[in-house]
mmCIF file with all atom_site columns, C-alpha atoms and ligand atoms in Angstrom:
data_model
loop_
_atom_site.group_PDB
_atom_site.id
_atom_site.type_symbol
_atom_site.label_atom_id
_atom_site.label_alt_id
_atom_site.label_comp_id
_atom_site.label_asym_id
_atom_site.label_entity_id
_atom_site.label_seq_id
_atom_site.pdbx_PDB_ins_code
_atom_site.Cartn_x
_atom_site.Cartn_y
_atom_site.Cartn_z
_atom_site.occupancy
_atom_site.B_iso_or_equiv
_atom_site.pdbx_formal_charge
_atom_site.auth_seq_id
_atom_site.auth_comp_id
_atom_site.auth_asym_id
_atom_site.auth_atom_id
_atom_site.pdbx_PDB_model_num
ATOM   1   C  CA  . MET A 1 1   ? 0.000   0.000  0.000   1.00 96.00 ? 1   MET A CA  1
ATOM   2   C  CA  . THR A 1 2   ? 0.956   3.610  -0.444  1.00 97.00 ? 2   THR A CA  1
ATOM   3   C  CA  . ASN A 1 3   ? -0.068  5.672  2.561   1.00 98.00 ? 3   ASN A CA  1
ATOM   4   C  CA  . LEU A 1 4   ? 0.643   9.382  2.402   1.00 98.00 ? 4   LEU A CA  1
ATOM   5   C  CA  . ILE A 1 5   ? 0.210   12.040 5.035   1.00 98.00 ? 5   ILE A CA  1
ATOM   6   C  CA  . LEU A 1 6   ? -0.456  15.426 3.486   1.00 98.00 ? 6   LEU A CA  1
ATOM   7   C  CA  . PHE A 1 7   ? 0.749   17.756 6.182   1.00 98.00 ? 7   PHE A CA  1
ATOM   8   C  CA  . GLY A 1 8   ? 0.941   21.483 6.759   1.00 98.00 ? 8   GLY A CA  1
ATOM   9   C  CA  . PRO A 1 9   ? -0.842  24.327 8.515   1.00 97.00 ? 9   PRO A CA  1
ATOM   10  C  CA  . PRO A 1 10  ? -4.480  25.217 7.845   1.00 96.00 ? 10  PRO A CA  1
ATOM   11  C  CA  . GLY A 1 11  ? -4.799  26.892 4.470   1.00 95.00 ? 11  GLY A CA  1
ATOM   12  C  CA  . SER A 1 12  ? -1.560  25.414 3.109   1.00 97.00 ? 12  SER A CA  1
ATOM   13  C  CA  . GLY A 1 13  ? -3.347  23.682 0.211   1.00 96.00 ? 13  GLY A CA  1
ATOM   14  C  CA  . LYS A 1 14  ? -3.758  20.136 1.543   1.00 97.00 ? 14  LYS A CA  1
ATOM   15  C  CA  . GLY A 1 15  ? -7.334  19.684 0.334   1.00 95.00 ? 15  GLY A CA  1
ATOM   16  C  CA  . THR A 1 16  ? -6.624  21.171 -3.096  1.00 96.00 ? 16  THR A CA  1
ATOM   17  C  CA  . GLN A 1 17  ? -3.580  18.963 -3.642  1.00 98.00 ? 17  GLN A CA  1
ATOM   18  C  CA  . ALA A 1 18  ? -5.205  15.844 -2.177  1.00 97.00 ? 18  ALA A CA  1
ATOM   19  C  CA  . ALA A 1 19  ? -7.988  16.089 -4.770  1.00 96.00 ? 19  ALA A CA  1
ATOM   20  C  CA  . LYS A 1 20  ? -5.396  16.029 -7.577  1.00 97.00 ? 20  LYS A CA  1
ATOM   21  C  CA  . LEU A 1 21  ? -3.263  13.327 -5.948  1.00 97.00 ? 21  LEU A CA  1
ATOM   22  C  CA  . VAL A 1 22  ? -6.111  10.828 -5.424  1.00 96.00 ? 22  VAL A CA  1
ATOM   23  C  CA  . GLU A 1 23  ? -6.888  11.032 -9.098  1.00 95.00 ? 23  GLU A CA  1
ATOM   24  C  CA  . LYS A 1 24  ? -3.310  10.374 -10.165 1.00 96.00 ? 24  LYS A CA  1
ATOM   25  C  CA  . TYR A 1 25  ? -2.427  7.701  -7.610  1.00 96.00 ? 25  TYR A CA  1
ATOM   26  C  CA  . GLN A 1 26  ? -5.870  6.066  -7.121  1.00 97.00 ? 26  GLN A CA  1
ATOM   27  C  CA  . LEU A 1 27  ? -5.727  6.370  -3.356  1.00 97.00 ? 27  LEU A CA  1
ATOM   28  C  CA  . VAL A 1 28  ? -8.576  6.967  -0.917  1.00 98.00 ? 28  VAL A CA  1
ATOM   29  C  CA  . HIS A 1 29  ? -8.653  10.524 0.442   1.00 97.00 ? 29  HIS A CA  1
ATOM   30  C  CA  . ILE A 1 30  ? -9.496  10.844 4.128   1.00 98.00 ? 30  ILE A CA  1
ATOM   31  C  CA  . SER A 1 31  ? -9.884  14.421 5.359   1.00 98.00 ? 31  SER A CA  1
ATOM   32  C  CA  . THR A 1 32  ? -10.810 14.392 9.039   1.00 98.00 ? 32  THR A CA  1
ATOM   33  C  CA  . GLY A 1 33  ? -11.878 18.063 8.784   1.00 97.00 ? 33  GLY A CA  1
ATOM   34  C  CA  . ASP A 1 34  ? -14.289 17.191 5.940   1.00 97.00 ? 34  ASP A CA  1
ATOM   35  C  CA  . LEU A 1 35  ? -15.619 14.235 7.952   1.00 98.00 ? 35  LEU A CA  1
ATOM   36  C  CA  . PHE A 1 36  ? -16.293 16.507 10.932  1.00 98.00 ? 36  PHE A CA  1
ATOM   37  C  CA  . ARG A 1 37  ? -18.023 19.062 8.701   1.00 96.00 ? 37  ARG A CA  1
ATOM   38  C  CA  . TYR A 1 38  ? -20.217 16.318 7.238   1.00 97.00 ? 38  TYR A CA  1
ATOM   39  C  CA  . GLU A 1 39  ? -21.208 15.211 10.742  1.00 97.00 ? 39  GLU A CA  1
ATOM   40  C  CA  . MET A 1 40  ? -21.868 18.822 11.764  1.00 97.00 ? 40  MET A CA  1
ATOM   41  C  CA  . GLY A 1 41  ? -23.989 19.343 8.654   1.00 96.00 ? 41  GLY A CA  1
ATOM   42  C  CA  . ASN A 1 42  ? -26.126 16.386 9.672   1.00 97.00 ? 42  ASN A CA  1
ATOM   43  C  CA  . ASN A 1 43  ? -26.166 17.519 13.296  1.00 97.00 ? 43  ASN A CA  1
ATOM   44  C  CA  . THR A 1 44  ? -25.147 14.051 14.544  1.00 97.00 ? 44  THR A CA  1
ATOM   45  C  CA  . PRO A 1 45  ? -23.927 13.549 18.136  1.00 97.00 ? 45  PRO A CA  1
ATOM   46  C  CA  . LEU A 1 46  ? -20.355 13.345 16.771  1.00 97.00 ? 46  LEU A CA  1
ATOM   47  C  CA  . GLY A 1 47  ? -20.930 16.549 14.801  1.00 97.00 ? 47  GLY A CA  1
ATOM   48  C  CA  . GLN A 1 48  ? -22.320 18.316 17.847  1.00 98.00 ? 48  GLN A CA  1
ATOM   49  C  CA  . GLU A 1 49  ? -19.308 17.327 19.918  1.00 98.00 ? 49  GLU A CA  1
ATOM   50  C  CA  . ALA A 1 50  ? -16.807 18.301 17.207  1.00 98.00 ? 50  ALA A CA  1
ATOM   51  C  CA  . LYS A 1 51  ? -18.482 21.685 16.706  1.00 97.00 ? 51  LYS A CA  1
ATOM   52  C  CA  . ARG A 1 52  ? -17.668 22.745 20.274  1.00 97.00 ? 52  ARG A CA  1
ATOM   53  C  CA  . TYR A 1 53  ? -13.958 22.558 19.449  1.00 98.00 ? 53  TYR A CA  1
ATOM   54  C  CA  . ILE A 1 54  ? -13.930 23.507 15.777  1.00 97.00 ? 54  ILE A CA  1
ATOM   55  C  CA  . GLU A 1 55  ? -15.767 26.787 16.306  1.00 96.00 ? 55  GLU A CA  1
ATOM   56  C  CA  . LYS A 1 56  ? -12.954 27.875 18.637  1.00 96.00 ? 56  LYS A CA  1
ATOM   57  C  CA  . GLY A 1 57  ? -10.148 26.599 16.419  1.00 97.00 ? 57  GLY A CA  1
ATOM   58  C  CA  . GLU A 1 58  ? -9.252  23.942 19.007  1.00 98.00 ? 58  GLU A CA  1
ATOM   59  C  CA  . LEU A 1 59  ? -8.562  20.262 18.365  1.00 98.00 ? 59  LEU A CA  1
ATOM   60  C  CA  . VAL A 1 60  ? -11.267 17.659 18.846  1.00 98.00 ? 60  VAL A CA  1
ATOM   61  C  CA  . PRO A 1 61  ? -10.106 15.155 21.525  1.00 98.00 ? 61  PRO A CA  1
ATOM   62  C  CA  . ASP A 1 62  ? -7.807  12.424 20.208  1.00 98.00 ? 62  ASP A CA  1
ATOM   63  C  CA  . GLU A 1 63  ? -10.073 9.483  21.055  1.00 97.00 ? 63  GLU A CA  1
ATOM   64  C  CA  . VAL A 1 64  ? -12.954 11.005 19.072  1.00 98.00 ? 64  VAL A CA  1
ATOM   65  C  CA  . THR A 1 65  ? -10.822 11.788 16.016  1.00 98.00 ? 65  THR A CA  1
ATOM   66  C  CA  . ILE A 1 66  ? -8.946  8.482  16.088  1.00 98.00 ? 66  ILE A CA  1
ATOM   67  C  CA  . GLY A 1 67  ? -12.214 6.499  16.369  1.00 97.00 ? 67  GLY A CA  1
ATOM   68  C  CA  . MET A 1 68  ? -13.685 8.315  13.379  1.00 98.00 ? 68  MET A CA  1
ATOM   69  C  CA  . LEU A 1 69  ? -10.489 7.808  11.346  1.00 98.00 ? 69  LEU A CA  1
ATOM   70  C  CA  . LYS A 1 70  ? -10.412 4.073  12.105  1.00 98.00 ? 70  LYS A CA  1
ATOM   71  C  CA  . ASN A 1 71  ? -14.018 3.687  10.971  1.00 97.00 ? 71  ASN A CA  1
ATOM   72  C  CA  . LYS A 1 72  ? -13.202 5.376  7.690   1.00 98.00 ? 72  LYS A CA  1
ATOM   73  C  CA  . VAL A 1 73  ? -10.116 3.202  7.061   1.00 98.00 ? 73  VAL A CA  1
ATOM   74  C  CA  . ASP A 1 74  ? -12.081 0.038  7.931   1.00 97.00 ? 74  ASP A CA  1
ATOM   75  C  CA  . ALA A 1 75  ? -14.822 1.091  5.512   1.00 98.00 ? 75  ALA A CA  1
ATOM   76  C  CA  . ASN A 1 76  ? -12.293 0.891  2.618   1.00 98.00 ? 76  ASN A CA  1
ATOM   77  C  CA  . PRO A 1 77  ? -10.862 -2.657 2.794   1.00 96.00 ? 77  PRO A CA  1
ATOM   78  C  CA  . ASP A 1 78  ? -9.968  -2.694 -0.903  1.00 96.00 ? 78  ASP A CA  1
ATOM   79  C  CA  . ALA A 1 79  ? -8.022  0.576  -0.916  1.00 97.00 ? 79  ALA A CA  1
ATOM   80  C  CA  . LYS A 1 80  ? -4.618  0.587  -2.626  1.00 97.00 ? 80  LYS A CA  1
ATOM   81  C  CA  . GLY A 1 81  ? -3.644  3.141  -0.031  1.00 98.00 ? 81  GLY A CA  1
ATOM   82  C  CA  . PHE A 1 82  ? -4.734  6.362  1.617   1.00 98.00 ? 82  PHE A CA  1
ATOM   83  C  CA  . ILE A 1 83  ? -4.039  10.059 1.607   1.00 98.00 ? 83  ILE A CA  1
ATOM   84  C  CA  . PHE A 1 84  ? -4.507  11.364 5.117   1.00 98.00 ? 84  PHE A CA  1
ATOM   85  C  CA  . ASP A 1 85  ? -5.325  15.083 5.051   1.00 98.00 ? 85  ASP A CA  1
ATOM   86  C  CA  . GLY A 1 86  ? -5.499  16.965 8.331   1.00 96.00 ? 86  GLY A CA  1
ATOM   87  C  CA  . PHE A 1 87  ? -4.590  13.835 10.297  1.00 98.00 ? 87  PHE A CA  1
ATOM   88  C  CA  . PRO A 1 88  ? -2.541  13.118 12.390  1.00 98.00 ? 88  PRO A CA  1
ATOM   89  C  CA  . ARG A 1 89  ? -2.708  16.448 14.251  1.00 98.00 ? 89  ARG A CA  1
ATOM   90  C  CA  . THR A 1 90  ? -1.019  15.226 17.474  1.00 98.00 ? 90  THR A CA  1
ATOM   91  C  CA  . ILE A 1 91  ? 1.682   12.720 18.436  1.00 98.00 ? 91  ILE A CA  1
ATOM   92  C  CA  . ALA A 1 92  ? -1.015  10.471 19.978  1.00 98.00 ? 92  ALA A CA  1
ATOM   93  C  CA  . GLN A 1 93  ? -2.843  10.468 16.633  1.00 98.00 ? 93  GLN A CA  1
ATOM   94  C  CA  . ALA A 1 94  ? 0.407   9.624  14.818  1.00 98.00 ? 94  ALA A CA  1
ATOM   95  C  CA  . GLU A 1 95  ? 1.047   6.689  17.156  1.00 98.00 ? 95  GLU A CA  1
ATOM   96  C  CA  . ALA A 1 96  ? -2.532  5.465  16.673  1.00 98.00 ? 96  ALA A CA  1
ATOM   97  C  CA  . LEU A 1 97  ? -2.170  5.712  12.892  1.00 98.00 ? 97  LEU A CA  1
ATOM   98  C  CA  . ASP A 1 98  ? 1.098   3.768  12.926  1.00 98.00 ? 98  ASP A CA  1
ATOM   99  C  CA  . LYS A 1 99  ? -0.532  1.039  15.012  1.00 98.00 ? 99  LYS A CA  1
ATOM   100 C  CA  . LEU A 1 100 ? -3.615  0.884  12.790  1.00 98.00 ? 100 LEU A CA  1
ATOM   101 C  CA  . LEU A 1 101 ? -1.485  0.566  9.639   1.00 98.00 ? 101 LEU A CA  1
ATOM   102 C  CA  . ALA A 1 102 ? 0.905   -1.927 11.273  1.00 98.00 ? 102 ALA A CA  1
ATOM   103 C  CA  . ASP A 1 103 ? -2.095  -4.127 12.150  1.00 97.00 ? 103 ASP A CA  1
ATOM   104 C  CA  . MET A 1 104 ? -2.946  -4.057 8.437   1.00 97.00 ? 104 MET A CA  1
ATOM   105 C  CA  . GLY A 1 105 ? 0.616   -5.116 7.564   1.00 97.00 ? 105 GLY A CA  1
ATOM   106 C  CA  . THR A 1 106 ? 1.524   -1.725 6.170   1.00 98.00 ? 106 THR A CA  1
ATOM   107 C  CA  . GLY A 1 107 ? 2.751   1.695  7.301   1.00 98.00 ? 107 GLY A CA  1
ATOM   108 C  CA  . VAL A 1 108 ? 3.217   5.336  6.414   1.00 98.00 ? 108 VAL A CA  1
ATOM   109 C  CA  . THR A 1 109 ? 5.066   5.706  3.112   1.00 98.00 ? 109 THR A CA  1
ATOM   110 C  CA  . ALA A 1 110 ? 5.809   9.424  3.433   1.00 98.00 ? 110 ALA A CA  1
ATOM   111 C  CA  . LEU A 1 111 ? 4.734   12.627 5.114   1.00 98.00 ? 111 LEU A CA  1
ATOM   112 C  CA  . LEU A 1 112 ? 4.763   15.640 2.823   1.00 98.00 ? 112 LEU A CA  1
ATOM   113 C  CA  . ALA A 1 113 ? 4.582   18.990 4.579   1.00 98.00 ? 113 ALA A CA  1
ATOM   114 C  CA  . LEU A 1 114 ? 3.414   21.991 2.589   1.00 98.00 ? 114 LEU A CA  1
ATOM   115 C  CA  . ASP A 1 115 ? 5.509   24.915 3.747   1.00 98.00 ? 115 ASP A CA  1
ATOM   116 C  CA  . VAL A 1 116 ? 3.651   28.261 3.766   1.00 97.00 ? 116 VAL A CA  1
ATOM   117 C  CA  . ASP A 1 117 ? 4.282   31.264 6.029   1.00 94.00 ? 117 ASP A CA  1
ATOM   118 C  CA  . ASP A 1 118 ? 1.708   32.524 8.547   1.00 93.00 ? 118 ASP A CA  1
ATOM   119 C  CA  . GLU A 1 119 ? 0.750   35.792 6.857   1.00 93.00 ? 119 GLU A CA  1
ATOM   120 C  CA  . GLU A 1 120 ? 0.110   34.036 3.528   1.00 94.00 ? 120 GLU A CA  1
ATOM   121 C  CA  . ILE A 1 121 ? -2.019  31.478 5.368   1.00 95.00 ? 121 ILE A CA  1
ATOM   122 C  CA  . ILE A 1 122 ? -4.193  34.109 7.010   1.00 95.00 ? 122 ILE A CA  1
ATOM   123 C  CA  . LYS A 1 123 ? -4.731  35.812 3.645   1.00 95.00 ? 123 LYS A CA  1
ATOM   124 C  CA  . ARG A 1 124 ? -5.653  32.515 1.976   1.00 95.00 ? 124 ARG A CA  1
ATOM   125 C  CA  . ILE A 1 125 ? -8.044  31.373 4.698   1.00 96.00 ? 125 ILE A CA  1
ATOM   126 C  CA  . LEU A 1 126 ? -9.877  34.719 4.825   1.00 95.00 ? 126 LEU A CA  1
ATOM   127 C  CA  . LEU A 1 127 ? -10.260 34.508 1.044   1.00 95.00 ? 127 LEU A CA  1
ATOM   128 C  CA  . ARG A 1 128 ? -11.507 30.910 1.272   1.00 94.00 ? 128 ARG A CA  1
ATOM   129 C  CA  . GLY A 1 129 ? -13.918 32.018 4.023   1.00 95.00 ? 129 GLY A CA  1
ATOM   130 C  CA  . LYS A 1 130 ? -15.810 34.185 1.545   1.00 94.00 ? 130 LYS A CA  1
ATOM   131 C  CA  . THR A 1 131 ? -17.076 31.049 -0.204  1.00 94.00 ? 131 THR A CA  1
ATOM   132 C  CA  . SER A 1 132 ? -16.373 28.071 2.103   1.00 91.00 ? 132 SER A CA  1
ATOM   133 C  CA  . GLY A 1 133 ? -19.248 28.798 4.469   1.00 89.00 ? 133 GLY A CA  1
ATOM   134 C  CA  . ARG A 1 134 ? -16.898 27.832 7.300   1.00 92.00 ? 134 ARG A CA  1
ATOM   135 C  CA  . ALA A 1 135 ? -17.290 29.935 10.446  1.00 92.00 ? 135 ALA A CA  1
ATOM   136 C  CA  . ASP A 1 136 ? -13.709 29.050 11.412  1.00 95.00 ? 136 ASP A CA  1
ATOM   137 C  CA  . ASP A 1 137 ? -12.455 30.604 8.131   1.00 95.00 ? 137 ASP A CA  1
ATOM   138 C  CA  . ASN A 1 138 ? -14.117 33.972 8.716   1.00 95.00 ? 138 ASN A CA  1
ATOM   139 C  CA  . ASP A 1 139 ? -12.647 35.173 11.986  1.00 93.00 ? 139 ASP A CA  1
ATOM   140 C  CA  . GLU A 1 140 ? -9.003  36.236 12.154  1.00 93.00 ? 140 GLU A CA  1
ATOM   141 C  CA  . GLN A 1 141 ? -8.790  35.431 15.892  1.00 94.00 ? 141 GLN A CA  1
ATOM   142 C  CA  . ILE A 1 142 ? -9.945  31.848 15.281  1.00 95.00 ? 142 ILE A CA  1
ATOM   143 C  CA  . ILE A 1 143 ? -7.534  31.508 12.359  1.00 95.00 ? 143 ILE A CA  1
ATOM   144 C  CA  . ARG A 1 144 ? -4.650  32.722 14.532  1.00 95.00 ? 144 ARG A CA  1
ATOM   145 C  CA  . ASN A 1 145 ? -5.640  30.220 17.211  1.00 97.00 ? 145 ASN A CA  1
ATOM   146 C  CA  . ARG A 1 146 ? -5.658  27.414 14.631  1.00 96.00 ? 146 ARG A CA  1
ATOM   147 C  CA  . ILE A 1 147 ? -2.125  28.413 13.609  1.00 96.00 ? 147 ILE A CA  1
ATOM   148 C  CA  . GLU A 1 148 ? -1.013  28.503 17.258  1.00 97.00 ? 148 GLU A CA  1
ATOM   149 C  CA  . VAL A 1 149 ? -2.508  25.044 17.893  1.00 97.00 ? 149 VAL A CA  1
ATOM   150 C  CA  . TYR A 1 150 ? -0.757  23.835 14.753  1.00 97.00 ? 150 TYR A CA  1
ATOM   151 C  CA  . ASN A 1 151 ? 2.614   25.167 15.915  1.00 97.00 ? 151 ASN A CA  1
ATOM   152 C  CA  . LYS A 1 152 ? 2.244   23.748 19.425  1.00 98.00 ? 152 LYS A CA  1
ATOM   153 C  CA  . GLU A 1 153 ? 0.472   20.413 18.988  1.00 98.00 ? 153 GLU A CA  1
ATOM   154 C  CA  . THR A 1 154 ? 0.723   19.468 15.325  1.00 98.00 ? 154 THR A CA  1
ATOM   155 C  CA  . SER A 1 155 ? 4.190   20.508 14.147  1.00 98.00 ? 155 SER A CA  1
ATOM   156 C  CA  . PRO A 1 156 ? 5.874   17.892 16.457  1.00 98.00 ? 156 PRO A CA  1
ATOM   157 C  CA  . VAL A 1 157 ? 4.275   15.250 14.203  1.00 98.00 ? 157 VAL A CA  1
ATOM   158 C  CA  . PHE A 1 158 ? 6.686   16.387 11.479  1.00 98.00 ? 158 PHE A CA  1
ATOM   159 C  CA  . ASP A 1 159 ? 9.682   15.642 13.730  1.00 98.00 ? 159 ASP A CA  1
ATOM   160 C  CA  . TYR A 1 160 ? 8.138   12.308 14.755  1.00 98.00 ? 160 TYR A CA  1
ATOM   161 C  CA  . TYR A 1 161 ? 8.157   11.121 11.122  1.00 98.00 ? 161 TYR A CA  1
ATOM   162 C  CA  . ALA A 1 162 ? 11.421  12.938 10.315  1.00 98.00 ? 162 ALA A CA  1
ATOM   163 C  CA  . GLN A 1 163 ? 13.116  10.735 12.908  1.00 98.00 ? 163 GLN A CA  1
ATOM   164 C  CA  . LYS A 1 164 ? 11.879  7.749  10.946  1.00 97.00 ? 164 LYS A CA  1
ATOM   165 C  CA  . GLY A 1 165 ? 13.297  9.287  7.749   1.00 97.00 ? 165 GLY A CA  1
ATOM   166 C  CA  . LYS A 1 166 ? 9.805   9.703  6.300   1.00 97.00 ? 166 LYS A CA  1
ATOM   167 C  CA  . ALA A 1 167 ? 9.105   13.437 6.433   1.00 98.00 ? 167 ALA A CA  1
ATOM   168 C  CA  . GLN A 1 168 ? 9.950   16.128 3.961   1.00 97.00 ? 168 GLN A CA  1
ATOM   169 C  CA  . LYS A 1 169 ? 9.064   19.752 3.367   1.00 98.00 ? 169 LYS A CA  1
ATOM   170 C  CA  . ILE A 1 170 ? 7.612   20.875 0.057   1.00 98.00 ? 170 ILE A CA  1
ATOM   171 C  CA  . PRO A 1 171 ? 7.526   24.609 -0.747  1.00 98.00 ? 171 PRO A CA  1
ATOM   172 C  CA  . GLY A 1 172 ? 3.817   25.466 -0.713  1.00 97.00 ? 172 GLY A CA  1
ATOM   173 C  CA  . ILE A 1 173 ? 4.030   28.772 -2.564  1.00 97.00 ? 173 ILE A CA  1
ATOM   174 C  CA  . GLY A 1 174 ? 3.503   28.851 -6.323  1.00 96.00 ? 174 GLY A CA  1
ATOM   175 C  CA  . SER A 1 175 ? 0.807   27.727 -8.730  1.00 97.00 ? 175 SER A CA  1
ATOM   176 C  CA  . ILE A 1 176 ? -1.358  24.710 -7.894  1.00 97.00 ? 176 ILE A CA  1
ATOM   177 C  CA  . ASP A 1 177 ? 0.282   22.786 -10.748 1.00 98.00 ? 177 ASP A CA  1
ATOM   178 C  CA  . GLU A 1 178 ? 3.813   23.694 -9.666  1.00 98.00 ? 178 GLU A CA  1
ATOM   179 C  CA  . ILE A 1 179 ? 3.155   22.489 -6.133  1.00 98.00 ? 179 ILE A CA  1
ATOM   180 C  CA  . PHE A 1 180 ? 1.477   19.350 -7.481  1.00 98.00 ? 180 PHE A CA  1
ATOM   181 C  CA  . GLU A 1 181 ? 4.599   18.561 -9.556  1.00 98.00 ? 181 GLU A CA  1
ATOM   182 C  CA  . ARG A 1 182 ? 6.805   18.941 -6.465  1.00 98.00 ? 182 ARG A CA  1
ATOM   183 C  CA  . LEU A 1 183 ? 4.558   16.579 -4.516  1.00 98.00 ? 183 LEU A CA  1
ATOM   184 C  CA  . CYS A 1 184 ? 4.493   13.987 -7.300  1.00 98.00 ? 184 CYS A CA  1
ATOM   185 C  CA  . LYS A 1 185 ? 8.304   13.968 -7.516  1.00 98.00 ? 185 LYS A CA  1
ATOM   186 C  CA  . ALA A 1 186 ? 8.589   13.420 -3.774  1.00 98.00 ? 186 ALA A CA  1
ATOM   187 C  CA  . ILE A 1 187 ? 5.909   10.710 -3.779  1.00 98.00 ? 187 ILE A CA  1
ATOM   188 C  CA  . ASP A 1 188 ? 7.440   8.841  -6.709  1.00 97.00 ? 188 ASP A CA  1
ATOM   189 C  CA  . ALA A 1 189 ? 10.818  8.863  -4.959  1.00 97.00 ? 189 ALA A CA  1
ATOM   190 C  CA  . ALA A 1 190 ? 9.308   7.675  -1.664  1.00 96.00 ? 190 ALA A CA  1
ATOM   191 C  CA  . VAL A 1 191 ? 7.349   4.876  -3.352  1.00 95.00 ? 191 VAL A CA  1
ATOM   192 C  CA  . ALA A 1 192 ? 10.480  3.712  -5.231  1.00 95.00 ? 192 ALA A CA  1
ATOM   193 C  CA  . ALA A 1 193 ? 12.644  3.766  -2.064  1.00 88.00 ? 193 ALA A CA  1
HETATM 194 O  O1  . C5P B 2 .   ? -8.290  19.855 8.574   1.00 90.84 ? 201 C5P B O1  1
HETATM 195 P  P1  . C5P B 2 .   ? -9.196  21.049 8.682   1.00 90.84 ? 201 C5P B P1  1
HETATM 196 O  O2  . C5P B 2 .   ? -8.450  22.333 8.696   1.00 90.84 ? 201 C5P B O2  1
HETATM 197 O  O3  . C5P B 2 .   ? -10.308 21.025 7.692   1.00 90.84 ? 201 C5P B O3  1
HETATM 198 O  O4  . C5P B 2 .   ? -9.878  20.922 10.115  1.00 90.84 ? 201 C5P B O4  1
HETATM 199 C  C1  . C5P B 2 .   ? -10.827 21.873 10.570  1.00 90.84 ? 201 C5P B C1  1
HETATM 200 C  C2  . C5P B 2 .   ? -10.938 21.778 12.074  1.00 90.84 ? 201 C5P B C2  1
HETATM 201 O  O5  . C5P B 2 .   ? -11.342 20.458 12.462  1.00 90.84 ? 201 C5P B O5  1
HETATM 202 C  C3  . C5P B 2 .   ? -9.646  22.024 12.832  1.00 90.84 ? 201 C5P B C3  1
HETATM 203 O  O6  . C5P B 2 .   ? -9.389  23.410 12.995  1.00 90.84 ? 201 C5P B O6  1
HETATM 204 C  C4  . C5P B 2 .   ? -9.954  21.330 14.148  1.00 90.84 ? 201 C5P B C4  1
HETATM 205 O  O7  . C5P B 2 .   ? -10.810 22.116 14.948  1.00 90.84 ? 201 C5P B O7  1
HETATM 206 C  C5  . C5P B 2 .   ? -10.728 20.106 13.683  1.00 90.84 ? 201 C5P B C5  1
HETATM 207 N  N1  . C5P B 2 .   ? -9.831  18.942 13.495  1.00 90.84 ? 201 C5P B N1  1
HETATM 208 C  C6  . C5P B 2 .   ? -9.332  18.292 14.617  1.00 90.84 ? 201 C5P B C6  1
HETATM 209 N  N2  . C5P B 2 .   ? -8.506  17.214 14.494  1.00 90.84 ? 201 C5P B N2  1
HETATM 210 C  C7  . C5P B 2 .   ? -8.143  16.767 13.278  1.00 90.84 ? 201 C5P B C7  1
HETATM 211 C  C8  . C5P B 2 .   ? -8.635  17.412 12.115  1.00 90.84 ? 201 C5P B C8  1
HETATM 212 C  C9  . C5P B 2 .   ? -9.479  18.516 12.249  1.00 90.84 ? 201 C5P B C9  1
HETATM 213 O  O8  . C5P B 2 .   ? -9.639  18.691 15.738  1.00 90.84 ? 201 C5P B O8  1
HETATM 214 N  N3  . C5P B 2 .   ? -7.321  15.709 13.184  1.00 90.84 ? 201 C5P B N3  1
HETATM 215 MG MG1 . MG  B 3 .   ? -8.603  20.899 4.416   1.00 90.84 ? 202 MG  B MG1 1
#
């Protein structure tokens, strides 16, 4: 299997690039943020719980997110592999993912981190907020909190996979196609390794 983690701060282009990558590599895209938004849209108990955190730009508790992620992986037994987008967001989530994949006889192929600076991110998210309908994209305070949470809780996940020789940074500034080409090069090299 080829299992990719598309990593990077909010607004770094993970969702945009994941959509192109799944098409090229025939992998299953799992965006935990999209899954939460779907649950919130249907006002399910999971959605109601997630909303309490998401509207503040905080992380949903690990056990909730990990449980949802496992369900989604289990629902795709024939997948050639996965693109994880917005997950793992904490070291505990990374450890849970490694265990889940190890139990399936596989593992993380590569983590690709889209590198974009904070001011560019805030600009992009506010722009996206005009059409995304996401409350957490429309408030600069919430966006700044999401970036702070990313720096504190999520960025250590990069080092966790870097220690395993699996993480690399990809410049996330440029056209969508340029960034896509950079990602494809890195993925092809990781798959061949
Ligand atoms: O990945 P995305 O930016 O779409 O996630 C939106 C929000 O969902 C995050 O700001 C966070 O509140 C929540 N989330 C989370 N844990 C994850 C993924 C998303 O708490 N692993
Ligand atoms: Mg996204």
